[in-house]
Amino acid sequence: MYDEGSVVDERKAPAGVDPFTPSVARMYDYYLGGKDNFAADREAAEKIIEILPNLPDIARENREFLIRAVTYLTRQGIRQFLDIGAGLPTQRNVHQVAQELAPESRIVYVDNDPIVLVHARAILAENERVRAIEADMRDPEALLRHPEVREHIDFSQPLAVLLLGVLHFVPDDDEAMKIVAALRNPLVPGGYLVVSHGSLGDLSEDQEEEGRKVFSRTSVPGTTSRSYDQVLAFFDGLDLVEPGVVPLHEWRPDTDYPYVREGKAGALGGVGRVR
């Protein structure tokens, strides 16, 4: 899946970055065909692909969903985005999509992986309307109190909170609901919540257990799948944008790209508006 001569060298890892512990952000970069990953990331990613052969397709669908959702929100007048668990910069990031339509849009990227922040800050150094901060969604109150979040986001105005492909790294259902509730709490009417989440379909218990073992050795040692009803619950009290919570490729599709075939793992997504 990659060109051996073009990937990053473990010996050149930035300070504070552990190249020998697989990172879910760098694994995701690998799924998308990126080069910002180390041998440990590629090995772990390939083990997951053995269990979920269509995972690279799911990753691409998640990226396409992001693009369509941000395009929709920008056209609804949203000019502030809080992208939590942003991952490594790739093609068509939130700020690129939003600022293409509305150059005044402000974006804060949030991640707790040091290499994500190294790359993001280098790329965004000349974009004064974008910030990249280190914070953990498991402590949403601290995230929302972060000085750069408070400085860059006007919470008296509508804001879109994006949780794309990250809540399945919070295995405890109650904790996941509390995280979402805390991040929704400051949203004023007209604000939005965007969620995408893994849904494993008909995987056997052995396959799920093997996947958990792989992730137990990564930077985020825990993962879970959630059902349609569980993902829908994240939007309780919000007005769902049509077509609601659906497989990612069914959310307002506007291009042709590979669908996740029935009977295999996939992901669900939706967009909710604060009344």
PDB file of C-alpha atoms in Angstrom:
ATOM      1  CA  MET A   1       0.000   0.000   0.000  1.00  0.00           C
ATOM      2  CA  TYR A   2       2.949   2.331   0.272  1.00  0.00           C
ATOM      3  CA  ASP A   3       6.273   3.196  -1.327  1.00  0.00           C
ATOM      4  CA  GLU A   4       9.048   1.980   1.001  1.00  0.00           C
ATOM      5  CA  GLY A   5      11.373   4.715  -0.172  1.00  0.00           C
ATOM      6  CA  SER A   6       9.022   7.587   0.515  1.00  0.00           C
ATOM      7  CA  VAL A   7       7.815   7.028   4.083  1.00  0.00           C
ATOM      8  CA  VAL A   8       9.262   8.783   7.109  1.00  0.00           C
ATOM      9  CA  ASP A   9      12.364   7.484   8.888  1.00  0.00           C
ATOM     10  CA  GLU A  10      12.014   6.513  12.573  1.00  0.00           C
ATOM     11  CA  ARG A  11      15.414   8.118  13.224  1.00  0.00           C
ATOM     12  CA  LYS A  12      13.974  11.471  12.121  1.00  0.00           C
ATOM     13  CA  ALA A  13      10.969  11.396  14.429  1.00  0.00           C
ATOM     14  CA  PRO A  14      10.248  14.845  15.943  1.00  0.00           C
ATOM     15  CA  ALA A  15      11.065  15.369  19.604  1.00  0.00           C
ATOM     16  CA  GLY A  16       8.389  13.900  21.855  1.00  0.00           C
ATOM     17  CA  VAL A  17       7.141  11.479  19.186  1.00  0.00           C
ATOM     18  CA  ASP A  18       7.405   7.734  19.868  1.00  0.00           C
ATOM     19  CA  PRO A  19       7.868   6.057  16.461  1.00  0.00           C
ATOM     20  CA  PHE A  20       7.693   2.551  17.928  1.00  0.00           C
ATOM     21  CA  THR A  21       4.210   2.730  19.499  1.00  0.00           C
ATOM     22  CA  PRO A  22       1.532   2.630  16.796  1.00  0.00           C
ATOM     23  CA  SER A  23      -0.478   5.841  16.584  1.00  0.00           C
ATOM     24  CA  VAL A  24      -4.110   5.725  15.454  1.00  0.00           C
ATOM     25  CA  ALA A  25      -3.589   9.054  13.658  1.00  0.00           C
ATOM     26  CA  ARG A  26      -0.630   7.704  11.698  1.00  0.00           C
ATOM     27  CA  MET A  27      -2.502   4.435  11.029  1.00  0.00           C
ATOM     28  CA  TYR A  28      -5.365   6.480   9.591  1.00  0.00           C
ATOM     29  CA  ASP A  29      -2.851   8.356   7.457  1.00  0.00           C
ATOM     30  CA  TYR A  30      -1.673   4.968   6.162  1.00  0.00           C
ATOM     31  CA  TYR A  31      -5.245   3.876   5.362  1.00  0.00           C
ATOM     32  CA  LEU A  32      -5.586   7.027   3.248  1.00  0.00           C
ATOM     33  CA  GLY A  33      -2.347   6.285   1.393  1.00  0.00           C
ATOM     34  CA  GLY A  34      -0.314   8.919   3.245  1.00  0.00           C
ATOM     35  CA  LYS A  35       3.414   8.885   3.971  1.00  0.00           C
ATOM     36  CA  ASP A  36       3.484  10.289   7.519  1.00  0.00           C
ATOM     37  CA  ASN A  37       3.710   6.941   9.300  1.00  0.00           C
ATOM     38  CA  PHE A  38       6.335   4.628  10.751  1.00  0.00           C
ATOM     39  CA  ALA A  39       6.918   0.881  10.453  1.00  0.00           C
ATOM     40  CA  ALA A  40       5.046   0.209  13.715  1.00  0.00           C
ATOM     41  CA  ASP A  41       2.018   2.096  12.397  1.00  0.00           C
ATOM     42  CA  ARG A  42       2.045   0.214   9.101  1.00  0.00           C
ATOM     43  CA  GLU A  43       2.366  -3.156  10.832  1.00  0.00           C
ATOM     44  CA  ALA A  44      -0.578  -2.440  13.144  1.00  0.00           C
ATOM     45  CA  ALA A  45      -2.649  -1.011  10.272  1.00  0.00           C
ATOM     46  CA  GLU A  46      -2.054  -4.087   8.135  1.00  0.00           C
ATOM     47  CA  LYS A  47      -3.171  -6.344  11.005  1.00  0.00           C
ATOM     48  CA  ILE A  48      -6.416  -4.377  11.237  1.00  0.00           C
ATOM     49  CA  ILE A  49      -6.842  -4.536   7.452  1.00  0.00           C
ATOM     50  CA  GLU A  50      -6.531  -8.342   7.664  1.00  0.00           C
ATOM     51  CA  ILE A  51      -9.599  -8.262   9.932  1.00  0.00           C
ATOM     52  CA  LEU A  52     -11.382  -5.428   8.079  1.00  0.00           C
ATOM     53  CA  PRO A  53     -10.227  -5.598   4.450  1.00  0.00           C
ATOM     54  CA  ASN A  54     -12.385  -2.626   3.443  1.00  0.00           C
ATOM     55  CA  LEU A  55     -11.011  -0.318   6.147  1.00  0.00           C
ATOM     56  CA  PRO A  56      -9.137   1.912   3.649  1.00  0.00           C
ATOM     57  CA  ASP A  57     -12.465   2.407   1.845  1.00  0.00           C
ATOM     58  CA  ILE A  58     -14.108   3.357   5.146  1.00  0.00           C
ATOM     59  CA  ALA A  59     -11.337   5.877   5.832  1.00  0.00           C
ATOM     60  CA  ARG A  60     -11.867   7.451   2.419  1.00  0.00           C
ATOM     61  CA  GLU A  61     -15.626   7.527   2.940  1.00  0.00           C
ATOM     62  CA  ASN A  62     -15.065   9.289   6.256  1.00  0.00           C
ATOM     63  CA  ARG A  63     -12.932  11.910   4.489  1.00  0.00           C
ATOM     64  CA  GLU A  64     -15.603  12.389   1.806  1.00  0.00           C
ATOM     65  CA  PHE A  65     -18.260  12.716   4.522  1.00  0.00           C
ATOM     66  CA  LEU A  66     -16.168  15.417   6.208  1.00  0.00           C
ATOM     67  CA  ILE A  67     -15.922  17.358   2.946  1.00  0.00           C
ATOM     68  CA  ARG A  68     -19.656  17.174   2.253  1.00  0.00           C
ATOM     69  CA  ALA A  69     -20.640  18.013   5.841  1.00  0.00           C
ATOM     70  CA  VAL A  70     -18.307  21.033   6.074  1.00  0.00           C
ATOM     71  CA  THR A  71     -19.500  22.243   2.662  1.00  0.00           C
ATOM     72  CA  TYR A  72     -23.109  21.973   3.823  1.00  0.00           C
ATOM     73  CA  LEU A  73     -22.427  23.768   7.117  1.00  0.00           C
ATOM     74  CA  THR A  74     -20.514  26.586   5.447  1.00  0.00           C
ATOM     75  CA  ARG A  75     -23.432  27.100   3.072  1.00  0.00           C
ATOM     76  CA  GLN A  76     -25.723  27.294   6.129  1.00  0.00           C
ATOM     77  CA  GLY A  77     -23.647  30.217   7.396  1.00  0.00           C
ATOM     78  CA  ILE A  78     -21.367  28.449   9.878  1.00  0.00           C
ATOM     79  CA  ARG A  79     -18.030  30.265  10.170  1.00  0.00           C
ATOM     80  CA  GLN A  80     -16.524  28.472  13.191  1.00  0.00           C
ATOM     81  CA  PHE A  81     -15.399  24.844  13.368  1.00  0.00           C
ATOM     82  CA  LEU A  82     -13.951  22.833  16.243  1.00  0.00           C
ATOM     83  CA  ASP A  83     -12.462  19.638  14.763  1.00  0.00           C
ATOM     84  CA  ILE A  84     -11.717  17.208  17.589  1.00  0.00           C
ATOM     85  CA  GLY A  85      -9.378  14.319  16.840  1.00  0.00           C
ATOM     86  CA  ALA A  86      -8.376  16.046  13.636  1.00  0.00           C
ATOM     87  CA  GLY A  87      -5.570  13.650  12.699  1.00  0.00           C
ATOM     88  CA  LEU A  88      -2.714  14.330  10.323  1.00  0.00           C
ATOM     89  CA  PRO A  89      -3.286  16.981   7.641  1.00  0.00           C
ATOM     90  CA  THR A  90      -4.260  15.443   4.323  1.00  0.00           C
ATOM     91  CA  GLN A  91      -6.103  16.574   1.207  1.00  0.00           C
ATOM     92  CA  ARG A  92      -9.191  18.761   1.689  1.00  0.00           C
ATOM     93  CA  ASN A  93      -9.033  19.463   5.407  1.00  0.00           C
ATOM     94  CA  VAL A  94     -11.764  21.376   7.233  1.00  0.00           C
ATOM     95  CA  HIS A  95     -10.111  24.773   6.804  1.00  0.00           C
ATOM     96  CA  GLN A  96      -9.524  24.212   3.095  1.00  0.00           C
ATOM     97  CA  VAL A  97     -13.135  23.256   2.445  1.00  0.00           C
ATOM     98  CA  ALA A  98     -14.642  26.000   4.616  1.00  0.00           C
ATOM     99  CA  GLN A  99     -12.312  28.827   3.592  1.00  0.00           C
ATOM    100  CA  GLU A 100     -12.754  28.029  -0.086  1.00  0.00           C
ATOM    101  CA  LEU A 101     -16.407  29.035   0.321  1.00  0.00           C
ATOM    102  CA  ALA A 102     -15.991  31.559   3.140  1.00  0.00           C
ATOM    103  CA  PRO A 103     -12.408  32.829   3.627  1.00  0.00           C
ATOM    104  CA  GLU A 104     -13.315  34.372   6.995  1.00  0.00           C
ATOM    105  CA  SER A 105     -14.029  30.935   8.526  1.00  0.00           C
ATOM    106  CA  ARG A 106     -12.138  30.116  11.732  1.00  0.00           C
ATOM    107  CA  ILE A 107     -11.057  26.590  12.600  1.00  0.00           C
ATOM    108  CA  VAL A 108      -9.480  25.006  15.659  1.00  0.00           C
ATOM    109  CA  TYR A 109      -7.959  21.557  15.188  1.00  0.00           C
ATOM    110  CA  VAL A 110      -7.645  19.456  18.340  1.00  0.00           C
ATOM    111  CA  ASP A 111      -5.542  16.336  18.802  1.00  0.00           C
ATOM    112  CA  ASN A 112      -3.448  14.693  21.505  1.00  0.00           C
ATOM    113  CA  ASP A 113      -0.860  13.133  19.176  1.00  0.00           C
ATOM    114  CA  PRO A 114       2.387  15.163  19.126  1.00  0.00           C
ATOM    115  CA  ILE A 115       3.184  14.352  15.498  1.00  0.00           C
ATOM    116  CA  VAL A 116      -0.229  15.645  14.411  1.00  0.00           C
ATOM    117  CA  LEU A 117       0.518  18.981  16.042  1.00  0.00           C
ATOM    118  CA  VAL A 118       4.018  19.179  14.528  1.00  0.00           C
ATOM    119  CA  HIS A 119       2.622  18.739  11.015  1.00  0.00           C
ATOM    120  CA  ALA A 120      -0.468  20.875  11.530  1.00  0.00           C
ATOM    121  CA  ARG A 121       1.379  23.847  12.984  1.00  0.00           C
ATOM    122  CA  ALA A 122       3.951  23.767  10.190  1.00  0.00           C
ATOM    123  CA  ILE A 123       1.261  23.747   7.510  1.00  0.00           C
ATOM    124  CA  LEU A 124      -0.958  26.317   9.206  1.00  0.00           C
ATOM    125  CA  ALA A 125       1.744  28.759  10.275  1.00  0.00           C
ATOM    126  CA  GLU A 126       0.672  31.330   7.678  1.00  0.00           C
ATOM    127  CA  ASN A 127      -3.089  30.953   8.178  1.00  0.00           C
ATOM    128  CA  GLU A 128      -4.085  33.295  10.981  1.00  0.00           C
ATOM    129  CA  ARG A 129      -7.663  32.000  11.063  1.00  0.00           C
ATOM    130  CA  VAL A 130      -6.644  28.434  11.952  1.00  0.00           C
ATOM    131  CA  ARG A 131      -5.232  27.010  15.183  1.00  0.00           C
ATOM    132  CA  ALA A 132      -3.969  23.543  16.151  1.00  0.00           C
ATOM    133  CA  ILE A 133      -3.948  22.707  19.854  1.00  0.00           C
ATOM    134  CA  GLU A 134      -3.050  19.748  22.039  1.00  0.00           C
ATOM    135  CA  ALA A 135      -5.987  18.540  24.111  1.00  0.00           C
ATOM    136  CA  ASP A 136      -7.872  15.327  24.831  1.00  0.00           C
ATOM    137  CA  MET A 137     -11.588  14.854  24.182  1.00  0.00           C
ATOM    138  CA  ARG A 138     -11.706  12.674  27.299  1.00  0.00           C
ATOM    139  CA  ASP A 139     -11.386  15.933  29.251  1.00  0.00           C
ATOM    140  CA  PRO A 140     -13.857  18.081  27.304  1.00  0.00           C
ATOM    141  CA  GLU A 141     -14.094  20.803  29.940  1.00  0.00           C
ATOM    142  CA  ALA A 142     -10.334  21.413  29.800  1.00  0.00           C
ATOM    143  CA  LEU A 143     -10.486  21.337  26.004  1.00  0.00           C
ATOM    144  CA  LEU A 144     -13.177  24.017  25.950  1.00  0.00           C
ATOM    145  CA  ARG A 145     -11.231  26.137  28.482  1.00  0.00           C
ATOM    146  CA  HIS A 146      -8.024  25.999  26.425  1.00  0.00           C
ATOM    147  CA  PRO A 147      -6.761  29.585  25.950  1.00  0.00           C
ATOM    148  CA  GLU A 148      -6.490  29.280  22.155  1.00  0.00           C
ATOM    149  CA  VAL A 149      -9.998  27.836  21.912  1.00  0.00           C
ATOM    150  CA  ARG A 150     -11.409  30.697  24.004  1.00  0.00           C
ATOM    151  CA  GLU A 151      -9.431  33.249  21.995  1.00  0.00           C
ATOM    152  CA  HIS A 152     -10.290  31.876  18.564  1.00  0.00           C
ATOM    153  CA  ILE A 153     -13.907  30.732  19.003  1.00  0.00           C
ATOM    154  CA  ASP A 154     -16.804  33.063  19.822  1.00  0.00           C
ATOM    155  CA  PHE A 155     -19.184  30.854  21.779  1.00  0.00           C
ATOM    156  CA  SER A 156     -21.952  33.441  21.517  1.00  0.00           C
ATOM    157  CA  GLN A 157     -22.143  32.605  17.788  1.00  0.00           C
ATOM    158  CA  PRO A 158     -23.060  29.332  16.056  1.00  0.00           C
ATOM    159  CA  LEU A 159     -20.257  26.776  16.056  1.00  0.00           C
ATOM    160  CA  ALA A 160     -19.863  23.343  14.448  1.00  0.00           C
ATOM    161  CA  VAL A 161     -18.263  20.646  16.611  1.00  0.00           C
ATOM    162  CA  LEU A 162     -16.829  17.784  14.573  1.00  0.00           C
ATOM    163  CA  LEU A 163     -16.249  14.329  16.096  1.00  0.00           C
ATOM    164  CA  LEU A 164     -15.267  12.286  13.074  1.00  0.00           C
ATOM    165  CA  GLY A 165     -14.023   8.758  13.606  1.00  0.00           C
ATOM    166  CA  VAL A 166     -12.986   9.356  17.218  1.00  0.00           C
ATOM    167  CA  LEU A 167     -15.810   8.302  19.558  1.00  0.00           C
ATOM    168  CA  HIS A 168     -15.234   4.618  18.808  1.00  0.00           C
ATOM    169  CA  PHE A 169     -11.930   5.048  20.688  1.00  0.00           C
ATOM    170  CA  VAL A 170     -13.986   5.590  23.859  1.00  0.00           C
ATOM    171  CA  PRO A 171     -15.229   2.072  24.691  1.00  0.00           C
ATOM    172  CA  ASP A 172     -17.344   3.049  27.695  1.00  0.00           C
ATOM    173  CA  ASP A 173     -20.797   4.114  26.497  1.00  0.00           C
ATOM    174  CA  ASP A 174     -21.496   6.402  29.458  1.00  0.00           C
ATOM    175  CA  GLU A 175     -18.161   8.179  29.043  1.00  0.00           C
ATOM    176  CA  ALA A 176     -18.784   8.677  25.322  1.00  0.00           C
ATOM    177  CA  MET A 177     -22.217  10.197  26.029  1.00  0.00           C
ATOM    178  CA  LYS A 178     -20.740  12.510  28.696  1.00  0.00           C
ATOM    179  CA  ILE A 179     -18.043  13.702  26.270  1.00  0.00           C
ATOM    180  CA  VAL A 180     -20.621  14.514  23.605  1.00  0.00           C
ATOM    181  CA  ALA A 181     -22.918  16.219  26.121  1.00  0.00           C
ATOM    182  CA  ALA A 182     -20.085  18.420  27.415  1.00  0.00           C
ATOM    183  CA  LEU A 183     -19.054  19.435  23.890  1.00  0.00           C
ATOM    184  CA  ARG A 184     -22.657  20.150  22.904  1.00  0.00           C
ATOM    185  CA  ASN A 185     -23.355  22.176  26.019  1.00  0.00           C
ATOM    186  CA  PRO A 186     -21.821  25.502  24.837  1.00  0.00           C
ATOM    187  CA  LEU A 187     -23.487  25.388  21.412  1.00  0.00           C
ATOM    188  CA  VAL A 188     -25.992  28.183  20.853  1.00  0.00           C
ATOM    189  CA  PRO A 189     -29.069  27.812  18.620  1.00  0.00           C
ATOM    190  CA  GLY A 190     -27.958  27.388  15.045  1.00  0.00           C
ATOM    191  CA  GLY A 191     -24.831  25.463  16.078  1.00  0.00           C
ATOM    192  CA  TYR A 192     -24.158  21.939  14.815  1.00  0.00           C
ATOM    193  CA  LEU A 193     -22.758  18.590  15.923  1.00  0.00           C
ATOM    194  CA  VAL A 194     -21.193  16.271  13.320  1.00  0.00           C
ATOM    195  CA  VAL A 195     -20.421  12.644  14.223  1.00  0.00           C
ATOM    196  CA  SER A 196     -19.092   9.654  12.317  1.00  0.00           C
ATOM    197  CA  HIS A 197     -18.620   6.325  14.054  1.00  0.00           C
ATOM    198  CA  GLY A 198     -17.468   2.804  13.227  1.00  0.00           C
ATOM    199  CA  SER A 199     -20.123   0.116  12.925  1.00  0.00           C
ATOM    200  CA  LEU A 200     -18.630  -3.354  12.578  1.00  0.00           C
ATOM    201  CA  GLY A 201     -21.557  -5.121  10.963  1.00  0.00           C
ATOM    202  CA  ASP A 202     -21.322  -8.915  11.030  1.00  0.00           C
ATOM    203  CA  LEU A 203     -17.797  -9.400  12.394  1.00  0.00           C
ATOM    204  CA  SER A 204     -17.396 -12.445  14.605  1.00  0.00           C
ATOM    205  CA  GLU A 205     -16.514 -12.145  18.282  1.00  0.00           C
ATOM    206  CA  ASP A 206     -13.058 -13.539  17.489  1.00  0.00           C
ATOM    207  CA  GLN A 207     -12.470 -10.846  14.838  1.00  0.00           C
ATOM    208  CA  GLU A 208     -13.593  -8.098  17.210  1.00  0.00           C
ATOM    209  CA  GLU A 209     -11.335  -9.442  19.954  1.00  0.00           C
ATOM    210  CA  GLU A 210      -8.357  -9.629  17.600  1.00  0.00           C
ATOM    211  CA  GLY A 211      -8.963  -6.006  16.586  1.00  0.00           C
ATOM    212  CA  ARG A 212      -9.061  -4.938  20.230  1.00  0.00           C
ATOM    213  CA  LYS A 213      -5.730  -6.677  20.838  1.00  0.00           C
ATOM    214  CA  VAL A 214      -4.114  -4.681  18.033  1.00  0.00           C
ATOM    215  CA  PHE A 215      -5.482  -1.381  19.324  1.00  0.00           C
ATOM    216  CA  SER A 216      -4.434  -2.250  22.887  1.00  0.00           C
ATOM    217  CA  ARG A 217      -0.849  -1.742  21.728  1.00  0.00           C
ATOM    218  CA  THR A 218      -1.483   1.639  20.112  1.00  0.00           C
ATOM    219  CA  SER A 219      -1.571   5.213  21.399  1.00  0.00           C
ATOM    220  CA  VAL A 220      -5.315   4.805  22.068  1.00  0.00           C
ATOM    221  CA  PRO A 221      -5.678   1.398  23.741  1.00  0.00           C
ATOM    222  CA  GLY A 222      -9.392   0.834  23.350  1.00  0.00           C
ATOM    223  CA  THR A 223     -12.009   0.728  20.619  1.00  0.00           C
ATOM    224  CA  THR A 224     -15.630  -0.285  20.161  1.00  0.00           C
ATOM    225  CA  SER A 225     -18.363  -0.482  17.582  1.00  0.00           C
ATOM    226  CA  ARG A 226     -21.768   1.097  18.141  1.00  0.00           C
ATOM    227  CA  SER A 227     -25.156   0.392  16.645  1.00  0.00           C
ATOM    228  CA  TYR A 228     -27.406   2.758  14.738  1.00  0.00           C
ATOM    229  CA  ASP A 229     -29.455   3.475  17.887  1.00  0.00           C
ATOM    230  CA  GLN A 230     -26.320   4.207  19.916  1.00  0.00           C
ATOM    231  CA  VAL A 231     -24.988   6.650  17.321  1.00  0.00           C
ATOM    232  CA  LEU A 232     -28.433   8.229  17.000  1.00  0.00           C
ATOM    233  CA  ALA A 233     -28.439   8.842  20.765  1.00  0.00           C
ATOM    234  CA  PHE A 234     -25.530  11.292  20.402  1.00  0.00           C
ATOM    235  CA  PHE A 235     -27.994  13.602  18.619  1.00  0.00           C
ATOM    236  CA  ASP A 236     -30.767  13.475  21.248  1.00  0.00           C
ATOM    237  CA  GLY A 237     -32.408  16.893  21.450  1.00  0.00           C
ATOM    238  CA  LEU A 238     -30.944  18.094  18.150  1.00  0.00           C
ATOM    239  CA  ASP A 239     -32.701  18.451  14.806  1.00  0.00           C
ATOM    240  CA  LEU A 240     -31.121  15.931  12.460  1.00  0.00           C
ATOM    241  CA  VAL A 241     -30.231  17.206   9.018  1.00  0.00           C
ATOM    242  CA  GLU A 242     -31.677  14.984   6.300  1.00  0.00           C
ATOM    243  CA  PRO A 243     -31.104  12.106   5.665  1.00  0.00           C
ATOM    244  CA  GLY A 244     -30.374  11.588   9.386  1.00  0.00           C
ATOM    245  CA  VAL A 245     -27.912   9.014  10.706  1.00  0.00           C
ATOM    246  CA  VAL A 246     -26.951   6.814   7.772  1.00  0.00           C
ATOM    247  CA  PRO A 247     -23.976   4.923   6.315  1.00  0.00           C
ATOM    248  CA  LEU A 248     -21.442   7.583   5.379  1.00  0.00           C
ATOM    249  CA  HIS A 249     -21.790   7.133   1.633  1.00  0.00           C
ATOM    250  CA  GLU A 250     -25.537   7.802   1.909  1.00  0.00           C
ATOM    251  CA  TRP A 251     -25.174  11.212   3.561  1.00  0.00           C
ATOM    252  CA  ARG A 252     -25.937  13.714   0.757  1.00  0.00           C
ATOM    253  CA  PRO A 253     -23.694  11.979  -1.827  1.00  0.00           C
ATOM    254  CA  ASP A 254     -22.488  14.158  -4.666  1.00  0.00           C
ATOM    255  CA  THR A 255     -19.648  12.072  -6.147  1.00  0.00           C
ATOM    256  CA  ASP A 256     -19.001   8.467  -7.075  1.00  0.00           C
ATOM    257  CA  TYR A 257     -16.584   6.571  -4.847  1.00  0.00           C
ATOM    258  CA  PRO A 258     -16.436   3.006  -3.479  1.00  0.00           C
ATOM    259  CA  TYR A 259     -19.290   2.004  -1.195  1.00  0.00           C
ATOM    260  CA  VAL A 260     -18.820  -0.311   1.775  1.00  0.00           C
ATOM    261  CA  ARG A 261     -20.395  -3.548   0.662  1.00  0.00           C
ATOM    262  CA  GLU A 262     -23.222  -5.092   2.674  1.00  0.00           C
ATOM    263  CA  GLY A 263     -22.122  -7.524   5.350  1.00  0.00           C
ATOM    264  CA  LYS A 264     -18.777  -5.844   5.976  1.00  0.00           C
ATOM    265  CA  ALA A 265     -17.680  -3.240   8.475  1.00  0.00           C
ATOM    266  CA  GLY A 266     -18.695   0.324   7.805  1.00  0.00           C
ATOM    267  CA  ALA A 267     -19.378   3.623   9.503  1.00  0.00           C
ATOM    268  CA  LEU A 268     -22.411   5.733  10.311  1.00  0.00           C
ATOM    269  CA  GLY A 269     -22.615   9.494  10.333  1.00  0.00           C
ATOM    270  CA  GLY A 270     -24.967  12.381  10.855  1.00  0.00           C
ATOM    271  CA  VAL A 271     -25.298  16.116  11.392  1.00  0.00           C
ATOM    272  CA  GLY A 272     -27.510  17.649  14.081  1.00  0.00           C
ATOM    273  CA  ARG A 273     -28.575  21.283  14.565  1.00  0.00           C
ATOM    274  CA  VAL A 274     -29.231  22.999  17.900  1.00  0.00           C
ATOM    275  CA  ARG A 275     -32.807  24.223  18.027  1.00  0.00           C
TER     276      ARG A 275
END
